């Protein structure tokens, strides 16, 4: 079902039941899976692969060239999107910036109005990105993470799985799995409600809490805390925290020191 005003490249590959709305543009080498809806005036520029059951909202632009001075027109890169994702109005997703690279979105993600994924961003499954979030190049977001409205992420930042980020926050350091984070690189604590909703039992939640106390409240350096952690026995869920931090190249966010000014206070 392709509207008469839509423009579809001859090289595009569309499943039989794909819907293309008025004024939409489907560019070269675009592949769209079954049950996908492309709403009015959306643009899939080129080299975009969409899985099944996706909804691309009004005015979205997916597959545009990256905003990177090093990128040239002869570079062959793409955007790869899984199944059952929802992209609301004016979401923008750019292609990879180097030959053979991709910007990747997993399955079951929900990107709300105005969200932006720069080149080489990677989203896991079940990620929720609320209005006007900005993700710079090479940012990685773990499974089932929630990013609050207007939050921004520096290039190469990683956000661990099942983390939750407050709106209007900014980060240039990594956010560990299961964390709650806000302001500028501030770790608030554990995403306890998220852990319960995800079905983590009390024993696992207690162990994750112990890991966070060791890492962020023991007074030890991160290196010493990680060294101590290697001597213990942990569940896979908790080990994922230690592994994430050990692999960090930018460093991780930290707890706000006691008595530090709250950036939400009017006088700050």
GROMACS .gro file of C-alpha atoms in nm:
model
  268
    1UNK     CA    1   0.000   0.000   0.000
    2UNK     CA    2   0.206   0.287  -0.136
    3UNK     CA    3   0.052   0.635  -0.155
    4UNK     CA    4   0.057   0.789  -0.501
    5UNK     CA    5   0.264   1.085  -0.380
    6UNK     CA    6   0.539   0.871  -0.223
    7UNK     CA    7   0.873   0.834  -0.403
    8UNK     CA    8   1.022   0.484  -0.394
    9UNK     CA    9   1.360   0.397  -0.550
   10UNK     CA   10   1.360   0.107  -0.796
   11UNK     CA   11   1.639  -0.053  -0.592
   12UNK     CA   12   1.433  -0.054  -0.270
   13UNK     CA   13   1.301  -0.390  -0.148
   14UNK     CA   14   0.963  -0.379   0.027
   15UNK     CA   15   0.761  -0.664   0.174
   16UNK     CA   16   0.416  -0.698   0.019
   17UNK     CA   17   0.222  -0.553   0.313
   18UNK     CA   18   0.442  -0.248   0.380
   19UNK     CA   19   0.251   0.081   0.403
   20UNK     CA   20   0.409   0.399   0.265
   21UNK     CA   21   0.234   0.729   0.347
   22UNK     CA   22   0.191   1.051   0.151
   23UNK     CA   23   0.510   1.233   0.053
   24UNK     CA   24   0.741   0.969   0.197
   25UNK     CA   25   1.075   0.906   0.026
   26UNK     CA   26   1.231   0.559   0.012
   27UNK     CA   27   1.587   0.580  -0.122
   28UNK     CA   28   1.837   0.347  -0.283
   29UNK     CA   29   1.908   0.007  -0.130
   30UNK     CA   30   1.645   0.041   0.141
   31UNK     CA   31   1.494  -0.286   0.266
   32UNK     CA   32   1.169  -0.287   0.463
   33UNK     CA   33   1.028  -0.595   0.636
   34UNK     CA   34   0.673  -0.721   0.676
   35UNK     CA   35   0.412  -0.526   0.869
   36UNK     CA   36   0.610  -0.202   0.870
   37UNK     CA   37   0.439   0.136   0.836
   38UNK     CA   38   0.618   0.443   0.698
   39UNK     CA   39   0.407   0.748   0.778
   40UNK     CA   40   0.372   1.071   0.580
   41UNK     CA   41   0.682   1.266   0.477
   42UNK     CA   42   0.929   1.027   0.639
   43UNK     CA   43   1.259   0.985   0.452
   44UNK     CA   44   1.463   0.664   0.441
   45UNK     CA   45   1.752   0.808   0.248
   46UNK     CA   46   1.970   0.512   0.152
   47UNK     CA   47   2.121   0.185   0.274
   48UNK     CA   48   1.866   0.134   0.550
   49UNK     CA   49   1.742  -0.209   0.658
   50UNK     CA   50   1.422  -0.229   0.862
   51UNK     CA   51   1.297  -0.554   1.012
   52UNK     CA   52   0.934  -0.648   1.069
   53UNK     CA   53   0.656  -0.460   1.244
   54UNK     CA   54   0.825  -0.120   1.269
   55UNK     CA   55   0.647   0.217   1.265
   56UNK     CA   56   0.838   0.515   1.125
   57UNK     CA   57   0.658   0.835   1.223
   58UNK     CA   58   0.579   1.156   1.040
   59UNK     CA   59   0.884   1.346   0.921
   60UNK     CA   60   1.147   1.099   1.042
   61UNK     CA   61   1.479   1.096   0.857
   62UNK     CA   62   1.666   0.764   0.870
   63UNK     CA   63   1.986   0.689   0.681
   64UNK     CA   64   2.106   1.044   0.616
   65UNK     CA   65   2.479   1.110   0.593
   66UNK     CA   66   2.652   1.166   0.928
   67UNK     CA   67   2.738   1.513   1.056
   68UNK     CA   68   3.109   1.439   1.050
   69UNK     CA   69   3.371   1.639   0.857
   70UNK     CA   70   3.566   1.317   0.802
   71UNK     CA   71   3.276   1.153   0.617
   72UNK     CA   72   3.286   1.161   0.237
   73UNK     CA   73   3.023   1.085  -0.024
   74UNK     CA   74   3.198   0.768  -0.145
   75UNK     CA   75   3.178   0.597   0.197
   76UNK     CA   76   2.948   0.293   0.205
   77UNK     CA   77   2.783   0.262   0.544
   78UNK     CA   78   2.431   0.191   0.662
   79UNK     CA   79   2.158   0.184   0.928
   80UNK     CA   80   2.032  -0.151   1.057
   81UNK     CA   81   1.707  -0.167   1.251
   82UNK     CA   82   1.547  -0.476   1.404
   83UNK     CA   83   1.181  -0.560   1.464
   84UNK     CA   84   0.886  -0.392   1.641
   85UNK     CA   85   1.044  -0.052   1.692
   86UNK     CA   86   0.848   0.273   1.709
   87UNK     CA   87   0.996   0.599   1.588
   88UNK     CA   88   0.777   0.900   1.658
   89UNK     CA   89   0.775   1.231   1.474
   90UNK     CA   90   1.102   1.380   1.350
   91UNK     CA   91   1.338   1.114   1.482
   92UNK     CA   92   1.673   1.132   1.299
   93UNK     CA   93   1.916   0.841   1.260
   94UNK     CA   94   2.241   0.881   1.064
   95UNK     CA   95   2.449   0.620   0.882
   96UNK     CA   96   2.791   0.501   0.999
   97UNK     CA   97   3.074   0.740   0.923
   98UNK     CA   98   3.335   0.492   0.792
   99UNK     CA   99   3.329   0.227   0.522
  100UNK     CA  100   3.144  -0.087   0.630
  101UNK     CA  101   3.016   0.058   0.958
  102UNK     CA  102   2.657   0.082   1.082
  103UNK     CA  103   2.425   0.260   1.315
  104UNK     CA  104   2.224  -0.016   1.484
  105UNK     CA  105   1.887  -0.028   1.661
  106UNK     CA  106   1.778  -0.354   1.826
  107UNK     CA  107   1.424  -0.484   1.877
  108UNK     CA  108   1.128  -0.334   2.058
  109UNK     CA  109   1.272   0.014   2.107
  110UNK     CA  110   1.063   0.331   2.140
  111UNK     CA  111   1.217   0.659   2.024
  112UNK     CA  112   0.995   0.957   2.097
  113UNK     CA  113   0.964   1.293   1.921
  114UNK     CA  114   1.289   1.454   1.809
  115UNK     CA  115   1.531   1.187   1.933
  116UNK     CA  116   1.862   1.187   1.744
  117UNK     CA  117   2.105   0.899   1.688
  118UNK     CA  118   2.433   1.012   1.536
  119UNK     CA  119   2.661   0.789   1.332
  120UNK     CA  120   2.764   0.449   1.469
  121UNK     CA  121   2.528   0.460   1.766
  122UNK     CA  122   2.417   0.119   1.896
  123UNK     CA  123   2.092   0.058   2.082
  124UNK     CA  124   2.013  -0.272   2.249
  125UNK     CA  125   1.663  -0.419   2.281
  126UNK     CA  126   1.372  -0.251   2.459
  127UNK     CA  127   1.540   0.090   2.486
  128UNK     CA  128   1.313   0.390   2.554
  129UNK     CA  129   1.443   0.729   2.444
  130UNK     CA  130   1.212   1.018   2.528
  131UNK     CA  131   1.168   1.350   2.352
  132UNK     CA  132   1.466   1.544   2.217
  133UNK     CA  133   1.744   1.319   2.348
  134UNK     CA  134   2.071   1.362   2.158
  135UNK     CA  135   2.319   1.076   2.120
  136UNK     CA  136   2.655   1.164   1.965
  137UNK     CA  137   2.868   0.933   1.754
  138UNK     CA  138   2.956   0.584   1.879
  139UNK     CA  139   2.731   0.605   2.187
  140UNK     CA  140   2.618   0.260   2.308
  141UNK     CA  141   2.294   0.204   2.502
  142UNK     CA  142   2.229  -0.129   2.675
  143UNK     CA  143   1.908  -0.333   2.678
  144UNK     CA  144   1.595  -0.196   2.850
  145UNK     CA  145   1.749   0.140   2.935
  146UNK     CA  146   1.536   0.456   2.971
  147UNK     CA  147   1.673   0.798   2.872
  148UNK     CA  148   1.481   1.100   3.000
  149UNK     CA  149   1.373   1.391   2.783
  150UNK     CA  150   1.635   1.637   2.662
  151UNK     CA  151   1.930   1.435   2.795
  152UNK     CA  152   2.253   1.447   2.594
  153UNK     CA  153   2.541   1.202   2.557
  154UNK     CA  154   2.899   1.274   2.449
  155UNK     CA  155   3.058   1.063   2.177
  156UNK     CA  156   3.178   0.716   2.281
  157UNK     CA  157   2.975   0.719   2.606
  158UNK     CA  158   2.826   0.382   2.708
  159UNK     CA  159   2.509   0.333   2.912
  160UNK     CA  160   2.468  -0.008   3.076
  161UNK     CA  161   2.158  -0.225   3.059
  162UNK     CA  162   1.851  -0.136   3.264
  163UNK     CA  163   1.988   0.203   3.362
  164UNK     CA  164   1.759   0.505   3.395
  165UNK     CA  165   1.865   0.861   3.314
  166UNK     CA  166   1.679   1.173   3.430
  167UNK     CA  167   1.567   1.435   3.180
  168UNK     CA  168   1.781   1.739   3.099
  169UNK     CA  169   2.099   1.558   3.203
  170UNK     CA  170   2.438   1.553   3.029
  171UNK     CA  171   2.704   1.283   3.034
  172UNK     CA  172   3.059   1.243   2.907
  173UNK     CA  173   3.134   0.937   3.121
  174UNK     CA  174   2.992   0.585   3.120
  175UNK     CA  175   2.680   0.494   3.318
  176UNK     CA  176   2.695   0.144   3.474
  177UNK     CA  177   2.420  -0.116   3.442
  178UNK     CA  178   2.117  -0.079   3.674
  179UNK     CA  179   2.215   0.280   3.764
  180UNK     CA  180   2.000   0.586   3.811
  181UNK     CA  181   2.181   0.896   3.687
  182UNK     CA  182   2.114   1.267   3.652
  183UNK     CA  183   2.258   1.617   3.613
  184UNK     CA  184   2.618   1.604   3.488
  185UNK     CA  185   2.781   1.265   3.544
  186UNK     CA  186   2.605   1.209   3.877
  187UNK     CA  187   2.515   0.860   4.000
  188UNK     CA  188   2.202   0.879   4.215
  189UNK     CA  189   2.179   0.512   4.307
  190UNK     CA  190   2.026   0.189   4.186
  191UNK     CA  191   1.726   0.162   3.957
  192UNK     CA  192   1.547  -0.041   4.226
  193UNK     CA  193   1.198  -0.011   4.081
  194UNK     CA  194   1.328  -0.113   3.740
  195UNK     CA  195   1.495  -0.420   3.890
  196UNK     CA  196   1.171  -0.528   4.059
  197UNK     CA  197   0.967  -0.474   3.745
  198UNK     CA  198   1.218  -0.679   3.547
  199UNK     CA  199   1.164  -0.973   3.782
  200UNK     CA  200   1.498  -0.970   3.965
  201UNK     CA  201   1.452  -1.156   4.294
  202UNK     CA  202   1.540  -1.009   4.636
  203UNK     CA  203   1.868  -1.204   4.661
  204UNK     CA  204   1.992  -1.071   4.327
  205UNK     CA  205   1.881  -0.717   4.411
  206UNK     CA  206   2.060  -0.736   4.744
  207UNK     CA  207   2.380  -0.858   4.578
  208UNK     CA  208   2.367  -0.581   4.317
  209UNK     CA  209   2.324  -0.331   4.600
  210UNK     CA  210   2.632  -0.477   4.772
  211UNK     CA  211   2.830  -0.438   4.452
  212UNK     CA  212   2.732  -0.074   4.424
  213UNK     CA  213   2.832  -0.012   4.785
  214UNK     CA  214   3.173  -0.163   4.718
  215UNK     CA  215   3.225   0.036   4.400
  216UNK     CA  216   3.085   0.375   4.495
  217UNK     CA  217   3.049   0.402   4.875
  218UNK     CA  218   3.339   0.210   5.026
  219UNK     CA  219   3.592   0.492   4.986
  220UNK     CA  220   3.813   0.263   4.780
  221UNK     CA  221   3.952   0.363   4.443
  222UNK     CA  222   3.771   0.204   4.153
  223UNK     CA  223   4.078  -0.006   4.074
  224UNK     CA  224   4.096  -0.139   4.431
  225UNK     CA  225   3.721  -0.205   4.442
  226UNK     CA  226   3.736  -0.402   4.118
  227UNK     CA  227   4.035  -0.598   4.247
  228UNK     CA  228   3.842  -0.688   4.562
  229UNK     CA  229   3.541  -0.787   4.353
  230UNK     CA  230   3.748  -1.045   4.165
  231UNK     CA  231   3.796  -1.235   4.490
  232UNK     CA  232   3.423  -1.287   4.544
  233UNK     CA  233   3.156  -1.507   4.389
  234UNK     CA  234   2.885  -1.317   4.206
  235UNK     CA  235   2.580  -1.384   3.994
  236UNK     CA  236   2.604  -1.308   3.620
  237UNK     CA  237   2.388  -0.999   3.671
  238UNK     CA  238   2.633  -0.852   3.920
  239UNK     CA  239   2.940  -0.957   3.724
  240UNK     CA  240   2.804  -0.758   3.432
  241UNK     CA  241   2.852  -0.441   3.640
  242UNK     CA  242   3.217  -0.518   3.714
  243UNK     CA  243   3.284  -0.617   3.353
  244UNK     CA  244   3.124  -0.299   3.223
  245UNK     CA  245   3.332  -0.075   3.447
  246UNK     CA  246   3.655  -0.265   3.381
  247UNK     CA  247   3.603  -0.211   3.007
  248UNK     CA  248   3.539   0.163   3.040
  249UNK     CA  249   3.770   0.394   2.846
  250UNK     CA  250   3.609   0.723   2.949
  251UNK     CA  251   3.566   0.642   3.318
  252UNK     CA  252   3.232   0.605   3.494
  253UNK     CA  253   3.001   0.851   3.665
  254UNK     CA  254   3.036   0.886   4.043
  255UNK     CA  255   2.816   0.942   4.345
  256UNK     CA  256   2.776   1.306   4.441
  257UNK     CA  257   2.978   1.386   4.751
  258UNK     CA  258   2.788   1.454   5.072
  259UNK     CA  259   2.707   1.823   5.107
  260UNK     CA  260   2.760   1.900   4.739
  261UNK     CA  261   2.518   2.151   4.589
  262UNK     CA  262   2.213   2.008   4.420
  263UNK     CA  263   2.197   2.134   4.063
  264UNK     CA  264   1.819   2.132   4.085
  265UNK     CA  265   1.826   2.401   4.357
  266UNK     CA  266   1.706   2.741   4.227
  267UNK     CA  267   2.017   2.922   4.352
  268UNK     CA  268   2.254   2.697   4.156
   0.00000   0.00000   0.00000
